[in-house]
Amino acid sequence: MRDDQRSAAEKFRRLRLCCSHSSCNYTALTKGGTMGASLAHIRKEFPALRDKTFFDSAGVGIAPRSAVGAIREFLDQTMVAPVRSMVDHHLAIDAAREKARPEAARLIGASEDEIAIIESTTHGLSIAARALPLEPGDNIVTTDLEFIAVPLAWRQPNSGICPQIRVAKNKDGELPLSSFEEVIDGRTKAVVISSVQWSNGYFCDLEGISKLCSQSGVLLIVDAIQQLGAFPLDVSKVPVDIVVCGGHKWLNAPFGAGFMYIRKGISDKLRRPVAGYLSLEAPLGGWGTYFETPSITPLQPVEFSHKARDYENGGTANYPGGIGLAASLHMINELGKAVIEEQIRTVTNYLLEGLETLRMNVVTPRPPVNRSGIIAMGFPGSPHKDIELKEHLLDRKILVAVRYTSNVGGVRVSCHFYNNKSDVDRLLNAVEDYLARNSELALASPQ
């Protein structure tokens, strides 16, 4: 074997073993030292932080070295295939992608059998919409603060997915339980909501909504992309029927991969929307041996796995995305959900104090129980000024966004675990500079 082949083979062996190794020992970072020191070190995993102040995880997160390295290693192997056969090659990359499943289960307190690896939140919502049997007159409940993809999955008349959509309306940017009680009725099949709202960061009372759905005999389907990776969700304590989460925001994963949780016990209420042979129980000896058997036919009896992976496409998957997702989830899990939440609360509290000092209007609800990593601020009635402030910040390499829905939103600042008080100080100084250049806004801002 040539040296380059030996090198490639060794890389491939490591890829098979874990694909979640990295330049950073996350467990060691969170033990035997202060949280601040640990998270200061973890910033080195994100080269994007060298030359910019990043506050846009709610839009697109930044990938760590470990995830990019895992994908690069996988791609290197696709060039040289340093194994005995392509069956071995397929088994190895399957094992590497499969690492995402236990990591996702660990993140939300689920079992591996309840996790499907998907492409995105939109993909997961579409799977849920196609899986839920609906009859004429049935309805689903959502809210007027959702991202467009949440209700869109249910608005497809040509596919037979077109229930009545009932809307729980926000009250000053919040969604109290009463808003849901007003619209759930005997024909409601599911409540479909985001646990954290994308425009103002409102963190809903998921436990209360879960109890309401259970009492009403209604499925609860949750878009958790603005929560997971920043704030914990334990499905063993807060019953949810389906959770969908893309990886490219707070999970810091590369594009095109996420996961879906489907609670055990609801499969009898769902229909399988897709069918692929990799969703079947593998035959004795594996698929490689099966395909070498002369007597097989394409129409012989098959058995699905009866696990969440039945809802994956069942064919060739997004291997680079799944492998990167596994590495990013591993990083989040090893850092620890409590450590991450504490850091985000520290940074957002510091930001809110600074905005109060500047007399900036804060759109995000103030009760801590309803706050997430998203803080929205702005100038009520002057959305053009929100955009102006955003551009002022972007010019200074401070990455934020402006987002609105149902007239709720403003300049959105997304604080993640790698942000610190120095980042916030740069943001506040830039906001203060903008206000100084627009003195009429400073005078108009509420205290």
Short mmCIF file of C-alpha atoms in Angstrom, two decimals:
data_model
loop_
_atom_site.label_atom_id
_atom_site.label_comp_id
_atom_site.label_asym_id
_atom_site.label_seq_id
_atom_site.Cartn_x
_atom_site.Cartn_y
_atom_site.Cartn_z
CA MET A 1 0.00 0.00 0.00
CA ARG A 2 1.34 3.44 -0.95
CA ASP A 3 1.89 6.08 1.73
CA ASP A 4 -1.04 8.17 0.48
CA GLN A 5 -3.28 5.11 0.62
CA ARG A 6 -2.13 4.31 4.17
CA SER A 7 -2.85 7.90 5.22
CA ALA A 8 -6.28 7.80 3.62
CA ALA A 9 -7.07 4.45 5.21
CA GLU A 10 -6.14 5.74 8.65
CA LYS A 11 -8.36 8.80 8.18
CA PHE A 12 -11.20 6.57 7.09
CA ARG A 13 -10.75 4.36 10.14
CA ARG A 14 -11.04 7.41 12.38
CA LEU A 15 -14.11 8.53 10.49
CA ARG A 16 -15.76 5.18 11.13
CA LEU A 17 -14.85 5.19 14.80
CA CYS A 18 -16.45 8.46 15.71
CA CYS A 19 -16.45 11.39 13.35
CA SER A 20 -17.02 13.53 16.40
CA HIS A 21 -13.42 13.94 17.48
CA SER A 22 -12.11 17.46 17.28
CA SER A 23 -9.29 19.75 18.14
CA CYS A 24 -11.08 20.60 21.37
CA ASN A 25 -11.72 18.40 24.41
CA TYR A 26 -15.13 19.82 25.33
CA THR A 27 -15.60 17.69 28.43
CA ALA A 28 -12.27 18.83 29.87
CA LEU A 29 -13.15 22.43 29.17
CA THR A 30 -16.24 22.31 31.34
CA LYS A 31 -14.60 20.55 34.28
CA GLY A 32 -12.00 21.77 36.68
CA GLY A 33 -12.24 25.42 35.63
CA THR A 34 -14.54 28.39 35.46
CA MET A 35 -17.30 28.59 32.92
CA GLY A 36 -15.84 31.83 31.59
CA ALA A 37 -12.44 30.28 30.98
CA SER A 38 -14.02 27.26 29.30
CA LEU A 39 -16.14 29.30 26.94
CA ALA A 40 -13.30 31.69 26.19
CA HIS A 41 -11.33 28.70 24.98
CA ILE A 42 -14.19 27.29 22.94
CA ARG A 43 -14.27 30.51 20.90
CA LYS A 44 -11.16 29.17 19.18
CA GLU A 45 -13.39 26.55 17.57
CA PHE A 46 -15.07 29.36 15.61
CA PRO A 47 -12.62 31.18 13.30
CA ALA A 48 -15.44 33.52 12.20
CA LEU A 49 -15.15 35.26 15.58
CA ARG A 50 -11.65 36.51 14.81
CA ASP A 51 -12.74 39.43 12.66
CA LYS A 52 -16.40 40.00 13.47
CA THR A 53 -18.89 40.23 16.31
CA PHE A 54 -21.45 37.58 15.54
CA PHE A 55 -25.02 37.99 16.81
CA ASP A 56 -27.00 36.16 14.12
CA SER A 57 -27.34 32.52 15.19
CA ALA A 58 -31.10 32.87 14.77
CA GLY A 59 -30.45 33.34 11.05
CA VAL A 60 -27.47 31.17 10.18
CA GLY A 61 -25.05 29.90 12.79
CA ILE A 62 -21.32 29.48 12.33
CA ALA A 63 -19.81 26.02 12.10
CA PRO A 64 -17.02 24.91 14.47
CA ARG A 65 -13.72 23.49 13.32
CA SER A 66 -14.75 20.02 14.46
CA ALA A 67 -17.78 19.86 12.16
CA VAL A 68 -15.92 21.25 9.17
CA GLY A 69 -13.02 18.88 9.84
CA ALA A 70 -15.32 15.86 9.99
CA ILE A 71 -16.91 16.79 6.66
CA ARG A 72 -13.55 17.48 5.04
CA GLU A 73 -12.27 14.10 6.20
CA PHE A 74 -15.35 12.40 4.76
CA LEU A 75 -14.95 14.16 1.42
CA ASP A 76 -11.29 13.18 1.28
CA GLN A 77 -12.32 9.54 1.53
CA THR A 78 -14.81 9.81 -1.32
CA MET A 79 -11.85 10.59 -3.58
CA VAL A 80 -9.73 7.59 -2.65
CA ALA A 81 -12.13 4.97 -1.20
CA PRO A 82 -9.37 3.35 0.91
CA VAL A 83 -11.30 0.18 1.72
CA ARG A 84 -11.59 -3.31 0.27
CA SER A 85 -14.97 -2.79 -1.42
CA MET A 86 -17.63 -0.15 -1.93
CA VAL A 87 -19.90 -2.13 0.37
CA ASP A 88 -17.35 -1.51 3.13
CA HIS A 89 -17.21 2.12 2.06
CA HIS A 90 -20.99 2.46 2.38
CA LEU A 91 -21.03 0.77 5.77
CA ALA A 92 -18.34 3.14 7.02
CA ILE A 93 -20.08 6.32 5.92
CA ASP A 94 -23.40 4.99 7.25
CA ALA A 95 -21.76 4.50 10.65
CA ALA A 96 -20.29 8.01 10.58
CA ARG A 97 -23.63 9.64 9.73
CA GLU A 98 -25.39 7.44 12.27
CA LYS A 99 -23.46 9.18 15.08
CA ALA A 100 -25.93 12.06 14.77
CA ARG A 101 -28.80 9.90 16.02
CA PRO A 102 -27.60 9.16 19.58
CA GLU A 103 -26.27 12.71 19.92
CA ALA A 104 -29.69 14.14 18.99
CA ALA A 105 -31.40 11.73 21.38
CA ARG A 106 -29.01 12.77 24.15
CA LEU A 107 -29.75 16.44 23.50
CA ILE A 108 -33.50 16.16 24.08
CA GLY A 109 -33.81 13.17 26.41
CA ALA A 110 -35.22 10.81 23.78
CA SER A 111 -34.32 7.30 22.64
CA GLU A 112 -32.36 6.73 19.44
CA ASP A 113 -35.33 4.92 17.91
CA GLU A 114 -37.32 8.16 18.15
CA ILE A 115 -34.86 10.18 16.05
CA ALA A 116 -34.91 10.66 12.28
CA ILE A 117 -32.11 12.51 10.50
CA ILE A 118 -33.61 15.05 8.10
CA GLU A 119 -32.49 17.92 5.88
CA SER A 120 -34.07 20.92 7.60
CA THR A 121 -36.92 22.18 9.75
CA THR A 122 -38.98 22.76 6.60
CA HIS A 123 -38.32 19.16 5.56
CA GLY A 124 -39.43 17.88 8.96
CA LEU A 125 -42.60 19.98 8.97
CA SER A 126 -43.50 18.66 5.53
CA ILE A 127 -42.97 15.08 6.72
CA ALA A 128 -45.24 15.75 9.71
CA ALA A 129 -47.93 17.28 7.49
CA ARG A 130 -47.90 14.30 5.14
CA ALA A 131 -47.82 11.78 7.97
CA LEU A 132 -50.91 13.07 9.79
CA PRO A 133 -54.16 11.64 8.36
CA LEU A 134 -56.68 14.42 7.82
CA GLU A 135 -60.34 14.43 6.87
CA PRO A 136 -62.51 17.25 5.48
CA GLY A 137 -63.35 19.65 8.29
CA ASP A 138 -60.25 18.88 10.36
CA ASN A 139 -58.07 21.78 11.47
CA ILE A 140 -54.64 22.51 12.81
CA VAL A 141 -53.77 25.37 15.16
CA THR A 142 -50.76 27.60 14.74
CA THR A 143 -49.93 31.22 15.66
CA ASP A 144 -49.52 34.56 13.92
CA LEU A 145 -45.87 34.82 15.03
CA GLU A 146 -44.61 31.79 13.13
CA PHE A 147 -41.97 31.63 10.43
CA ILE A 148 -43.64 31.15 7.05
CA ALA A 149 -42.58 27.49 6.74
CA VAL A 150 -44.64 26.43 9.77
CA PRO A 151 -48.13 26.95 8.31
CA LEU A 152 -46.97 26.48 4.72
CA ALA A 153 -46.49 22.74 5.22
CA TRP A 154 -50.25 22.47 5.80
CA ARG A 155 -51.34 24.66 2.89
CA GLN A 156 -50.99 22.24 -0.02
CA PRO A 157 -54.40 21.58 -1.58
CA ASN A 158 -52.98 19.70 -4.58
CA SER A 159 -51.49 17.09 -2.26
CA GLY A 160 -54.60 16.69 -0.15
CA ILE A 161 -52.97 18.49 2.78
CA CYS A 162 -55.23 21.47 3.31
CA PRO A 163 -56.94 21.48 6.70
CA GLN A 164 -58.55 24.57 8.09
CA ILE A 165 -55.84 26.63 9.77
CA ARG A 166 -56.89 28.26 13.01
CA VAL A 167 -54.68 31.01 14.39
CA ALA A 168 -53.81 31.68 18.02
CA LYS A 169 -53.13 35.41 17.95
CA ASN A 170 -50.36 37.09 19.88
CA LYS A 171 -51.05 39.65 22.57
CA ASP A 172 -48.30 42.29 22.56
CA GLY A 173 -45.81 39.77 21.18
CA GLU A 174 -46.73 37.01 23.63
CA LEU A 175 -48.80 33.84 23.22
CA PRO A 176 -50.70 33.09 26.44
CA LEU A 177 -52.48 29.77 26.86
CA SER A 178 -55.80 31.54 26.45
CA SER A 179 -54.91 32.26 22.82
CA PHE A 180 -54.79 28.51 22.18
CA GLU A 181 -57.84 27.69 24.28
CA GLU A 182 -59.87 30.09 22.13
CA VAL A 183 -59.19 28.22 18.88
CA ILE A 184 -58.74 24.52 19.75
CA ASP A 185 -61.95 22.58 19.15
CA GLY A 186 -63.17 19.03 18.59
CA ARG A 187 -61.84 18.95 15.00
CA THR A 188 -58.32 20.09 15.89
CA LYS A 189 -55.80 17.42 14.96
CA ALA A 190 -52.56 19.18 15.89
CA VAL A 191 -51.08 22.33 17.38
CA VAL A 192 -48.06 23.33 15.30
CA ILE A 193 -45.86 26.00 16.88
CA SER A 194 -42.33 27.24 17.40
CA SER A 195 -41.07 26.91 20.95
CA VAL A 196 -39.13 30.17 20.46
CA GLN A 197 -40.44 32.80 18.08
CA TRP A 198 -38.03 33.94 15.40
CA SER A 199 -38.87 37.66 15.28
CA ASN A 200 -38.87 38.64 18.95
CA GLY A 201 -37.45 35.63 20.82
CA TYR A 202 -40.63 34.89 22.77
CA PHE A 203 -40.20 31.56 24.59
CA CYS A 204 -43.62 29.95 24.80
CA ASP A 205 -45.08 28.05 27.73
CA LEU A 206 -44.42 24.70 26.12
CA GLU A 207 -45.30 22.76 29.26
CA GLY A 208 -48.68 24.49 29.50
CA ILE A 209 -49.41 23.99 25.81
CA SER A 210 -48.40 20.33 26.12
CA LYS A 211 -50.90 19.81 28.94
CA LEU A 212 -53.62 21.59 26.97
CA CYS A 213 -52.99 19.40 23.92
CA SER A 214 -53.01 16.24 26.03
CA GLN A 215 -56.32 17.21 27.64
CA SER A 216 -57.79 17.97 24.21
CA GLY A 217 -56.51 14.80 22.52
CA VAL A 218 -54.46 16.89 20.09
CA LEU A 219 -50.95 16.21 18.78
CA LEU A 220 -48.27 18.79 19.59
CA ILE A 221 -45.77 19.44 16.79
CA VAL A 222 -42.90 21.77 17.70
CA ASP A 223 -40.44 23.68 15.55
CA ALA A 224 -37.51 23.90 17.96
CA ILE A 225 -34.86 25.39 15.67
CA GLN A 226 -34.68 28.65 17.67
CA GLN A 227 -34.37 26.77 20.98
CA LEU A 228 -32.17 23.71 20.68
CA GLY A 229 -28.47 24.31 21.05
CA ALA A 230 -29.21 27.32 23.23
CA PHE A 231 -31.88 26.21 25.71
CA PRO A 232 -32.72 22.67 26.79
CA LEU A 233 -35.78 20.63 25.91
CA ASP A 234 -36.37 17.33 27.69
CA VAL A 235 -39.15 15.39 25.99
CA SER A 236 -39.22 12.91 28.87
CA LYS A 237 -40.45 15.75 31.11
CA VAL A 238 -42.42 17.92 28.67
CA PRO A 239 -44.43 15.57 26.44
CA VAL A 240 -44.23 16.58 22.79
CA ASP A 241 -45.34 14.35 19.93
CA ILE A 242 -43.07 15.61 17.15
CA VAL A 243 -40.06 17.94 17.27
CA VAL A 244 -38.32 19.23 14.15
CA CYS A 245 -35.00 21.06 14.24
CA GLY A 246 -32.63 22.11 11.49
CA GLY A 247 -28.98 22.15 12.44
CA HIS A 248 -27.70 25.33 10.81
CA LYS A 249 -28.73 27.85 13.48
CA TRP A 250 -28.10 27.38 17.21
CA LEU A 251 -26.73 23.84 16.76
CA ASN A 252 -23.86 25.35 14.72
CA ALA A 253 -24.06 22.58 12.14
CA PRO A 254 -23.36 22.98 8.43
CA PHE A 255 -26.26 23.35 6.01
CA GLY A 256 -28.71 20.66 4.96
CA ALA A 257 -29.02 18.48 8.05
CA GLY A 258 -31.19 18.38 11.15
CA PHE A 259 -33.23 15.91 13.13
CA MET A 260 -36.80 15.01 13.88
CA TYR A 261 -38.17 13.44 17.05
CA ILE A 262 -41.26 11.24 16.71
CA ARG A 263 -42.61 10.03 20.03
CA LYS A 264 -43.04 6.32 20.48
CA GLY A 265 -46.69 5.45 20.67
CA ILE A 266 -47.99 7.81 18.00
CA SER A 267 -47.01 5.73 14.97
CA ASP A 268 -50.50 4.23 14.84
CA LYS A 269 -51.82 7.77 14.31
CA LEU A 270 -49.45 8.51 11.43
CA ARG A 271 -48.89 7.27 7.91
CA ARG A 272 -45.46 6.79 6.38
CA PRO A 273 -45.05 9.58 3.78
CA VAL A 274 -42.01 8.12 1.98
CA ALA A 275 -40.59 4.66 1.41
CA GLY A 276 -36.98 3.72 0.77
CA TYR A 277 -35.15 0.46 1.18
CA LEU A 278 -32.81 1.85 3.85
CA SER A 279 -35.87 2.35 6.08
CA LEU A 280 -36.44 -1.40 6.03
CA GLU A 281 -35.06 -3.87 8.51
CA ALA A 282 -31.76 -4.98 7.01
CA PRO A 283 -31.83 -8.57 5.72
CA LEU A 284 -29.77 -11.29 7.34
CA GLY A 285 -26.14 -10.70 6.45
CA GLY A 286 -26.75 -7.11 5.39
CA TRP A 287 -27.64 -5.52 2.10
CA GLY A 288 -24.32 -6.42 0.48
CA THR A 289 -24.98 -10.13 0.93
CA TYR A 290 -28.64 -9.70 -0.02
CA PHE A 291 -27.83 -8.14 -3.38
CA GLU A 292 -25.52 -11.07 -4.18
CA THR A 293 -28.38 -13.57 -3.73
CA PRO A 294 -29.74 -14.80 -7.10
CA SER A 295 -33.24 -15.58 -5.85
CA ILE A 296 -34.18 -12.12 -4.59
CA THR A 297 -36.96 -10.20 -6.33
CA PRO A 298 -38.00 -6.55 -6.02
CA LEU A 299 -41.49 -7.51 -4.84
CA GLN A 300 -40.80 -9.97 -2.07
CA PRO A 301 -42.16 -9.21 1.43
CA VAL A 302 -40.39 -6.47 3.39
CA GLU A 303 -40.56 -5.16 6.93
CA PHE A 304 -40.11 -1.53 7.90
CA SER A 305 -38.12 -0.69 11.01
CA HIS A 306 -41.10 0.83 12.87
CA LYS A 307 -38.72 3.47 14.16
CA ALA A 308 -38.41 7.17 13.45
CA ARG A 309 -35.96 6.46 10.65
CA ASP A 310 -38.95 5.14 8.66
CA TYR A 311 -39.66 8.82 8.02
CA GLU A 312 -36.28 9.51 6.43
CA ASN A 313 -35.99 9.35 2.65
CA GLY A 314 -34.72 5.78 2.85
CA GLY A 315 -32.19 6.28 0.07
CA THR A 316 -28.83 7.97 -0.33
CA ALA A 317 -28.74 10.62 2.36
CA ASN A 318 -26.92 13.90 2.84
CA TYR A 319 -23.84 12.27 4.31
CA PRO A 320 -21.67 15.41 4.62
CA GLY A 321 -24.50 17.22 6.41
CA GLY A 322 -25.28 14.32 8.73
CA ILE A 323 -21.62 13.84 9.62
CA GLY A 324 -21.19 17.55 10.33
CA LEU A 325 -24.39 17.52 12.39
CA ALA A 326 -23.03 14.66 14.49
CA ALA A 327 -19.88 16.63 15.30
CA SER A 328 -21.79 19.82 16.15
CA LEU A 329 -24.26 17.97 18.37
CA HIS A 330 -21.36 16.28 20.13
CA MET A 331 -19.85 19.68 20.89
CA ILE A 332 -23.14 21.00 22.32
CA ASN A 333 -23.67 17.89 24.44
CA GLU A 334 -20.13 17.88 25.80
CA LEU A 335 -20.22 21.57 26.72
CA GLY A 336 -23.43 20.89 28.59
CA LYS A 337 -26.90 22.38 28.29
CA ALA A 338 -26.77 24.04 31.71
CA VAL A 339 -23.43 25.72 30.96
CA ILE A 340 -24.71 27.01 27.63
CA GLU A 341 -27.98 28.31 29.07
CA GLU A 342 -26.20 30.09 31.93
CA GLN A 343 -23.81 31.83 29.55
CA ILE A 344 -26.61 32.95 27.24
CA ARG A 345 -28.65 34.30 30.15
CA THR A 346 -25.60 36.16 31.45
CA VAL A 347 -24.96 37.78 28.07
CA THR A 348 -28.61 38.64 27.35
CA ASN A 349 -29.09 40.14 30.82
CA TYR A 350 -26.01 42.29 30.28
CA LEU A 351 -27.33 43.35 26.88
CA LEU A 352 -30.73 44.29 28.30
CA GLU A 353 -29.12 46.39 31.03
CA GLY A 354 -27.10 48.24 28.40
CA LEU A 355 -30.12 48.84 26.18
CA GLU A 356 -32.03 50.23 29.15
CA THR A 357 -29.17 52.64 29.84
CA LEU A 358 -29.35 53.79 26.21
CA ARG A 359 -33.15 54.07 26.51
CA MET A 360 -33.61 51.74 23.56
CA ASN A 361 -37.00 50.15 23.04
CA VAL A 362 -36.85 46.40 23.70
CA VAL A 363 -39.40 44.31 21.81
CA THR A 364 -38.60 40.98 23.47
CA PRO A 365 -40.89 40.09 26.42
CA ARG A 366 -39.09 40.80 29.67
CA PRO A 367 -40.07 37.91 32.00
CA PRO A 368 -37.04 35.57 32.12
CA VAL A 369 -39.26 32.51 31.63
CA ASN A 370 -40.32 33.90 28.23
CA ARG A 371 -36.85 34.95 27.09
CA SER A 372 -34.49 33.05 24.82
CA GLY A 373 -31.17 33.87 23.18
CA ILE A 374 -32.93 36.40 20.92
CA ILE A 375 -33.24 40.02 22.02
CA ALA A 376 -35.17 42.27 19.63
CA MET A 377 -34.94 46.04 19.84
CA GLY A 378 -35.96 48.90 17.61
CA PHE A 379 -37.94 52.01 16.90
CA PRO A 380 -41.72 51.40 17.03
CA GLY A 381 -43.46 52.73 13.95
CA SER A 382 -40.17 53.36 12.15
CA PRO A 383 -39.06 50.07 10.56
CA HIS A 384 -36.81 51.98 8.16
CA LYS A 385 -34.82 53.12 11.20
CA ASP A 386 -34.45 49.50 12.31
CA ILE A 387 -32.92 48.72 8.93
CA GLU A 388 -30.72 51.80 9.17
CA LEU A 389 -29.43 50.68 12.57
CA LYS A 390 -28.82 47.17 11.24
CA GLU A 391 -26.74 48.59 8.38
CA HIS A 392 -24.85 50.79 10.85
CA LEU A 393 -23.95 47.67 12.84
CA LEU A 394 -23.06 45.57 9.79
CA ASP A 395 -20.70 48.31 8.62
CA ARG A 396 -18.83 47.76 11.88
CA LYS A 397 -18.72 43.97 11.43
CA ILE A 398 -21.41 43.44 14.06
CA LEU A 399 -23.75 40.87 12.52
CA VAL A 400 -27.43 41.22 13.40
CA ALA A 401 -30.68 41.03 11.41
CA VAL A 402 -34.04 42.78 11.11
CA ARG A 403 -37.03 40.45 11.28
CA TYR A 404 -40.78 41.07 11.51
CA THR A 405 -43.97 39.08 11.45
CA SER A 406 -47.48 40.36 12.23
CA ASN A 407 -45.87 43.74 13.04
CA VAL A 408 -43.81 42.15 15.83
CA GLY A 409 -40.04 42.41 15.63
CA GLY A 410 -37.17 44.79 15.04
CA VAL A 411 -33.39 44.54 15.11
CA ARG A 412 -32.75 40.96 16.17
CA VAL A 413 -29.67 40.23 18.29
CA SER A 414 -28.98 36.51 18.78
CA CYS A 415 -26.68 35.75 21.72
CA HIS A 416 -25.05 32.32 21.80
CA PHE A 417 -22.65 30.59 24.20
CA TYR A 418 -19.57 31.89 22.38
CA ASN A 419 -20.65 35.51 22.84
CA ASN A 420 -19.31 37.46 25.81
CA LYS A 421 -19.61 40.86 27.45
CA SER A 422 -16.93 42.31 25.19
CA ASP A 423 -19.12 41.45 22.19
CA VAL A 424 -22.05 43.17 23.86
CA ASP A 425 -19.95 46.24 24.65
CA ARG A 426 -19.05 46.59 20.97
CA LEU A 427 -22.71 46.34 20.04
CA LEU A 428 -23.82 48.87 22.66
CA ASN A 429 -21.09 51.32 21.68
CA ALA A 430 -22.22 51.11 18.06
CA VAL A 431 -25.89 51.62 19.04
CA GLU A 432 -24.90 54.60 21.16
CA ASP A 433 -23.00 56.03 18.21
CA TYR A 434 -26.05 55.60 15.97
CA LEU A 435 -28.30 57.32 18.52
CA ALA A 436 -25.82 60.20 18.82
CA ARG A 437 -26.04 60.70 15.06
CA ASN A 438 -29.84 60.60 15.28
CA SER A 439 -30.56 62.62 18.39
CA GLU A 440 -34.30 62.76 17.71
CA LEU A 441 -34.44 58.96 18.12
CA ALA A 442 -32.68 59.04 21.47
CA LEU A 443 -35.18 61.58 22.73
CA ALA A 444 -38.10 59.52 21.45
CA SER A 445 -36.97 56.20 22.89
CA PRO A 446 -38.84 55.06 26.01
CA GLN A 447 -37.10 54.55 29.32
#
